[in-house]
Short mmCIF file of C-alpha atoms in Angstrom, two decimals:
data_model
loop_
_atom_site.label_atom_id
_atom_site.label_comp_id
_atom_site.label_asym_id
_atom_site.label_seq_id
_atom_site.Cartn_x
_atom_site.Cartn_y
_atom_site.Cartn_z
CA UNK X 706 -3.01 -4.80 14.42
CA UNK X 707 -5.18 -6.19 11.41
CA UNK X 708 -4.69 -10.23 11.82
CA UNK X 709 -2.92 -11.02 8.50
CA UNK X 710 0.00 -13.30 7.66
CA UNK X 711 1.87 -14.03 5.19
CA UNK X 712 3.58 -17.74 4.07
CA UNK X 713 6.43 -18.00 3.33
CA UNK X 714 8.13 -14.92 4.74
CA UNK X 715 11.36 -15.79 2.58
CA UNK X 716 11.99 -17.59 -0.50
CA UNK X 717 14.72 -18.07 -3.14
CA UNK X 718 13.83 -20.32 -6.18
CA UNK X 719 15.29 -20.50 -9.70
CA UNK X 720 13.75 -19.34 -12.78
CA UNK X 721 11.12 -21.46 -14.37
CA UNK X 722 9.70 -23.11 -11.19
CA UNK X 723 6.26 -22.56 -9.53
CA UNK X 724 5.93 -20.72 -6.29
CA UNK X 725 3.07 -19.69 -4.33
CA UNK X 726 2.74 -16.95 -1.66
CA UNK X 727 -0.60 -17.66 0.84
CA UNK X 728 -2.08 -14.52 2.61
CA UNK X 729 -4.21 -14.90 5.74
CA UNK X 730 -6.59 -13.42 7.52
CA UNK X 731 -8.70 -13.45 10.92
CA UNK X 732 -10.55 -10.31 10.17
CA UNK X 733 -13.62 -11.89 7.79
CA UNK X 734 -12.62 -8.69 5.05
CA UNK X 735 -14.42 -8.58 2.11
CA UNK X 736 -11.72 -7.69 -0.16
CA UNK X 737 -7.74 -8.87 -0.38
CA UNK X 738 -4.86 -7.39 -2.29
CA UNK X 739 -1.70 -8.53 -3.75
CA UNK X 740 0.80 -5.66 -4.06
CA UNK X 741 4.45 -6.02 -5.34
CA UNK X 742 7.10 -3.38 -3.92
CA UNK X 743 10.18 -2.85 -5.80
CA UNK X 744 12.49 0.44 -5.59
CA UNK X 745 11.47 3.49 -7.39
CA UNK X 746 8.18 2.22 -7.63
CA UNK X 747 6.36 1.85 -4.70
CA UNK X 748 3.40 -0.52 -4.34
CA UNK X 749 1.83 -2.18 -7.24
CA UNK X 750 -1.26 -4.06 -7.60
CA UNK X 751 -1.17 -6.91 -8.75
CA UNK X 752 -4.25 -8.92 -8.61
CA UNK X 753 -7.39 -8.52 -6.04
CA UNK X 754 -10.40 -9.90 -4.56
CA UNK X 755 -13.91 -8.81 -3.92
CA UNK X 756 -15.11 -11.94 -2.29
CA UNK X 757 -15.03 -15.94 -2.31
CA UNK X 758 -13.59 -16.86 -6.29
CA UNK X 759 -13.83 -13.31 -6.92
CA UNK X 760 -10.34 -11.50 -8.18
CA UNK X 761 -9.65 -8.93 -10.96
CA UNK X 762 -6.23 -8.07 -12.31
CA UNK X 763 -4.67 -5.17 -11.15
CA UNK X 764 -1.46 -2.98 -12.90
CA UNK X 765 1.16 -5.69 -13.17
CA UNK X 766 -1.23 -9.21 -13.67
CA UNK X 767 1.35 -10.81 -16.35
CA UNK X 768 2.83 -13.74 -15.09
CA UNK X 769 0.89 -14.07 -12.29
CA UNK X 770 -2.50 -15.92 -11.07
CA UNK X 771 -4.70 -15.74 -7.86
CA UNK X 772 -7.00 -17.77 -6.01
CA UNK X 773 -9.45 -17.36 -3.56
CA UNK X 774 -11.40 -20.11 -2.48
CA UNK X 775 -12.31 -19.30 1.26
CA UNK X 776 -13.06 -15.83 2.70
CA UNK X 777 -9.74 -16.03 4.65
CA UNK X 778 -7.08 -17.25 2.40
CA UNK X 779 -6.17 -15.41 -0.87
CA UNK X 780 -3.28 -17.60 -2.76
CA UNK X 781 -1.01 -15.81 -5.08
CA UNK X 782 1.06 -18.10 -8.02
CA UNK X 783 3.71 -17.51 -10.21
CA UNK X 784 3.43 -20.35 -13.06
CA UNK X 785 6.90 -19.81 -13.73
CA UNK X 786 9.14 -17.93 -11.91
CA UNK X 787 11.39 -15.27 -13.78
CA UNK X 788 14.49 -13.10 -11.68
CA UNK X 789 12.05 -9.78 -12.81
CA UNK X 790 9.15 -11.11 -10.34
CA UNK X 791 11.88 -10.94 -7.36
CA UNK X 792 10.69 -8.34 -5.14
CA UNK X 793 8.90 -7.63 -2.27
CA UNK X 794 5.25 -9.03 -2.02
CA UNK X 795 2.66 -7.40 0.13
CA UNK X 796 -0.94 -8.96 0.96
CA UNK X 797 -3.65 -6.39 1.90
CA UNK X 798 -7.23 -6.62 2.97
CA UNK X 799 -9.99 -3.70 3.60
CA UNK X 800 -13.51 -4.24 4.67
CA UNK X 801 -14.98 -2.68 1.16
CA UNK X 802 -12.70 -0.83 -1.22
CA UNK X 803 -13.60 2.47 0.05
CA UNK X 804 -12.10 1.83 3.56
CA UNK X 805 -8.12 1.48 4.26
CA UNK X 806 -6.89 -1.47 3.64
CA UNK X 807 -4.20 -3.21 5.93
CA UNK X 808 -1.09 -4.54 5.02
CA UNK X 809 0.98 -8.03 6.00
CA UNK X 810 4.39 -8.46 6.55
CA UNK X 811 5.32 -9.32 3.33
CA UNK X 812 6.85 -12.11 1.51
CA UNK X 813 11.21 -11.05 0.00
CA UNK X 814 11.48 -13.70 -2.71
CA UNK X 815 14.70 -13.89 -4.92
CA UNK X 816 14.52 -15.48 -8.24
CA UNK X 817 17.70 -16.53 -8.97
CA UNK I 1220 -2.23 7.50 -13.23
CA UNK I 1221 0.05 7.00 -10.60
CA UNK I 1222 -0.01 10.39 -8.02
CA UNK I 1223 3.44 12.01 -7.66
CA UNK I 1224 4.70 12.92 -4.11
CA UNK I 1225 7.04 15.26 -3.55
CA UNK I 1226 9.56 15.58 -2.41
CA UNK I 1227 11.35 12.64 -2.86
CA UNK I 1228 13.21 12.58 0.01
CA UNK I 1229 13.56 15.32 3.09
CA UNK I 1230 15.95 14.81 5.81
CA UNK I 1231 15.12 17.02 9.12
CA UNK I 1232 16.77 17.61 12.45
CA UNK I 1233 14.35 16.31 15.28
CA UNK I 1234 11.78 19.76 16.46
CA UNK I 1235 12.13 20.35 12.57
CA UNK I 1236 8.35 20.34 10.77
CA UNK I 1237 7.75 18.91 7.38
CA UNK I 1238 5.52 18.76 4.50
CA UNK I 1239 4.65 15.88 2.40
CA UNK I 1240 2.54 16.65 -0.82
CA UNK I 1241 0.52 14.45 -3.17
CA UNK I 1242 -0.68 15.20 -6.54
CA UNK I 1243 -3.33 13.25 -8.50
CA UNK I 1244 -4.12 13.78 -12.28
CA UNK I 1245 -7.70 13.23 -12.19
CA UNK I 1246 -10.73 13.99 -9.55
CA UNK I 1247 -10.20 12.36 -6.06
CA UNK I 1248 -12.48 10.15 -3.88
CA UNK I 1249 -9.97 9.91 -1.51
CA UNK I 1250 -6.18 9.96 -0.19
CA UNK I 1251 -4.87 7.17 2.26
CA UNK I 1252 -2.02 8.25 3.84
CA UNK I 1253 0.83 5.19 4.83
CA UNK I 1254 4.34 4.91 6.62
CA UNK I 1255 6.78 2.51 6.04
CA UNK I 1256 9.86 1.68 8.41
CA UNK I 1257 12.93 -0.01 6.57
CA UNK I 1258 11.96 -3.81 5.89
CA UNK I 1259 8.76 -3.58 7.54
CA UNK I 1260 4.89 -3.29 5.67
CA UNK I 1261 3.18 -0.40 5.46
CA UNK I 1262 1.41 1.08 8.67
CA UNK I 1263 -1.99 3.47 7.91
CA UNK I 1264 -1.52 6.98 9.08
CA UNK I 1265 -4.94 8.13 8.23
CA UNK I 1266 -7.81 8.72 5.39
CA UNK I 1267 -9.17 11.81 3.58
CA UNK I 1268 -12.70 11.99 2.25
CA UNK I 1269 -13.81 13.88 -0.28
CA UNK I 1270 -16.03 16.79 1.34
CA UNK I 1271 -14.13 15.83 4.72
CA UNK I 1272 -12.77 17.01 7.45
CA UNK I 1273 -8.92 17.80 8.11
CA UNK I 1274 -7.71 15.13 10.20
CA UNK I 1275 -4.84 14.25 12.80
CA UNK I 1276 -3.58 12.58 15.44
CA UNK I 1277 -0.62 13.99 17.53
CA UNK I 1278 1.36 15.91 15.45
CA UNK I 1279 0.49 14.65 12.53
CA UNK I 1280 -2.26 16.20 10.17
CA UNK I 1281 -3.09 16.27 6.84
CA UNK I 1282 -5.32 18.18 4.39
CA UNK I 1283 -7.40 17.42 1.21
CA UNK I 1284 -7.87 20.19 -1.41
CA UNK I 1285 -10.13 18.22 -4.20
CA UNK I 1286 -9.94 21.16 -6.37
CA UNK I 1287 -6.58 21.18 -7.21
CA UNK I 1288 -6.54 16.99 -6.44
CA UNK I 1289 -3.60 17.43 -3.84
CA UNK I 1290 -2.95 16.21 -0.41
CA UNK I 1291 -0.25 17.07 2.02
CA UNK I 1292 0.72 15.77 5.21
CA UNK I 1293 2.00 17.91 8.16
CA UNK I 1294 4.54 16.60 10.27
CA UNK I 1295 5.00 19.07 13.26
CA UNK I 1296 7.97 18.86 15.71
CA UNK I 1297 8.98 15.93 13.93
CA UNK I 1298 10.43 13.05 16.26
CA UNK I 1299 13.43 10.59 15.31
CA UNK I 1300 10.66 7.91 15.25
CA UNK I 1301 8.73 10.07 12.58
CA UNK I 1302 11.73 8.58 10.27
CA UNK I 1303 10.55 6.50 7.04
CA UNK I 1304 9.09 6.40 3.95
CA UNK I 1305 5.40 7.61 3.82
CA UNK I 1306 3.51 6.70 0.67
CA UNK I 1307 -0.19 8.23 -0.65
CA UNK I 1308 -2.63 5.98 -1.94
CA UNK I 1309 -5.10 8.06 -3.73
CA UNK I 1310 -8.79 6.54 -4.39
CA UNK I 1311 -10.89 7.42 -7.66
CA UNK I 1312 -15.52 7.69 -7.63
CA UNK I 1313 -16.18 5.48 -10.26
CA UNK I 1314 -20.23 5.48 -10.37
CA UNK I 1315 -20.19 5.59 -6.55
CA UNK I 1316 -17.59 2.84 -6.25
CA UNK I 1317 -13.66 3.96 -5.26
CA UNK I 1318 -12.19 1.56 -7.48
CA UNK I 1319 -8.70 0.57 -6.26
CA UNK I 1320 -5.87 3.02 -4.89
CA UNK I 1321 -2.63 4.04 -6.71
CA UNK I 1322 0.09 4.40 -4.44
CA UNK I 1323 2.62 7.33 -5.05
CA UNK I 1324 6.07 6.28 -5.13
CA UNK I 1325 6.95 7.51 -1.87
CA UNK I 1326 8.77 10.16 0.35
CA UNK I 1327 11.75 9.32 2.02
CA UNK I 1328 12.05 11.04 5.25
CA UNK I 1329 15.19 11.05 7.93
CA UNK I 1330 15.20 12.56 10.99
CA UNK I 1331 18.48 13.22 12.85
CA UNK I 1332 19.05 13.90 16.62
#
């Protein structure tokens, strides 16, 4: 298994507070992925990475910001938490984004 | 342009073989092929290339027609751990670069003893 984890695993915070989900990784990958899952949608991306303070928005950026300041951690904030960003957040990394990419566990956060 | 799988959902008795399609509306790179247990992340199943060949491990194979932009994957003698929802993720050539993959909004599938 591709060494990623995700922090926190499980978080419930109320609307209009920060939060911030960390992704990390042992396998030196080039490129990192935020996805968000939600039913009858499958994966969306979010934001992603193509190196050290290099991200690009992906489908569903609004709302959200990213962070990558070392090869191994890619940080994912939401300024201000609203009850639609509850969902299911996945991390992902791939060696170049023409190879698979590998998922974490994922982070359930409820927005309450 | 988000791929559409189909079906939706398939439930199958264990032995039973299934058939998991994926349909992109614009030229293919490649398809990435994921399954998903209930509560857990994605797990790769396997990658089609563009000019590729057919791959597979166990009983589980999949093809890549790039003229009609489809993908299916085979499940053969399907087992009760075969049970979950597989996803495509379907990769674009964008001046020699893939560019990111769309994920399809998956296939259920249940298999019961």
């Amino acid at each position: 298994d591709a060494g990623i984890t995700q922090s926190p695993r499980h978080k419930v915070t109320e609307t209009g507070t920060p939060v911030t989900l960390r992704c990390h990784q042992t396998e030196n990958h080039r490129y990192m992925y935020w996805y968000r899952q939600d039913p009858g949608h499958g994966l969306r991306l979010i934001h992603y990475s193509y190196g050290v303070k290099d991200t690009d928005k992906g489908e569903v950026s609004d709302g959200y910001s990213v962070s990558r300041s070392k090869t191994e951690d890619f940080l994912l904030t939401l300024e201000s938490a609203t009850s639609s960003q509850t969902s299911v957040y996945f991390c992902a990394i791939s060696g170049t984004d023409q190879e698979t990419q590998y998922f974490g566990p994922g982070t359930r956060l409820l927005v309450l | 342009q988000q791929p559409v799988q189909s079906p939706q959902a398939v439930i199958l008795r264990e032995g039973e073989d299934a058939v998991i399609n994926c349909s992109s509306s614009k030229a293919l790179y490649s398809v990435h092929w994921y399954r998903q247990k209930h509560g857990e992340a994605p797990v790769f199943l396997m990658i089609l290339l563009k000019g590729g060949e057919q791959k597979g491990h166990d009983k589980i194979s999949a093809s890549f027609n790039e003229k009609k932009q489809q993908s299916s994957l085979y499940l053969t003698a399907s087992q009760l751990s075969y049970s979950g929802t597989y996803f495509c993720g379907t990769g674009g050539n964008y001046g020699g670069s893939q560019g990111n993959l769309i994920f399809g909004k998956g296939t259920k599938l249940s298999v019961k003893p």
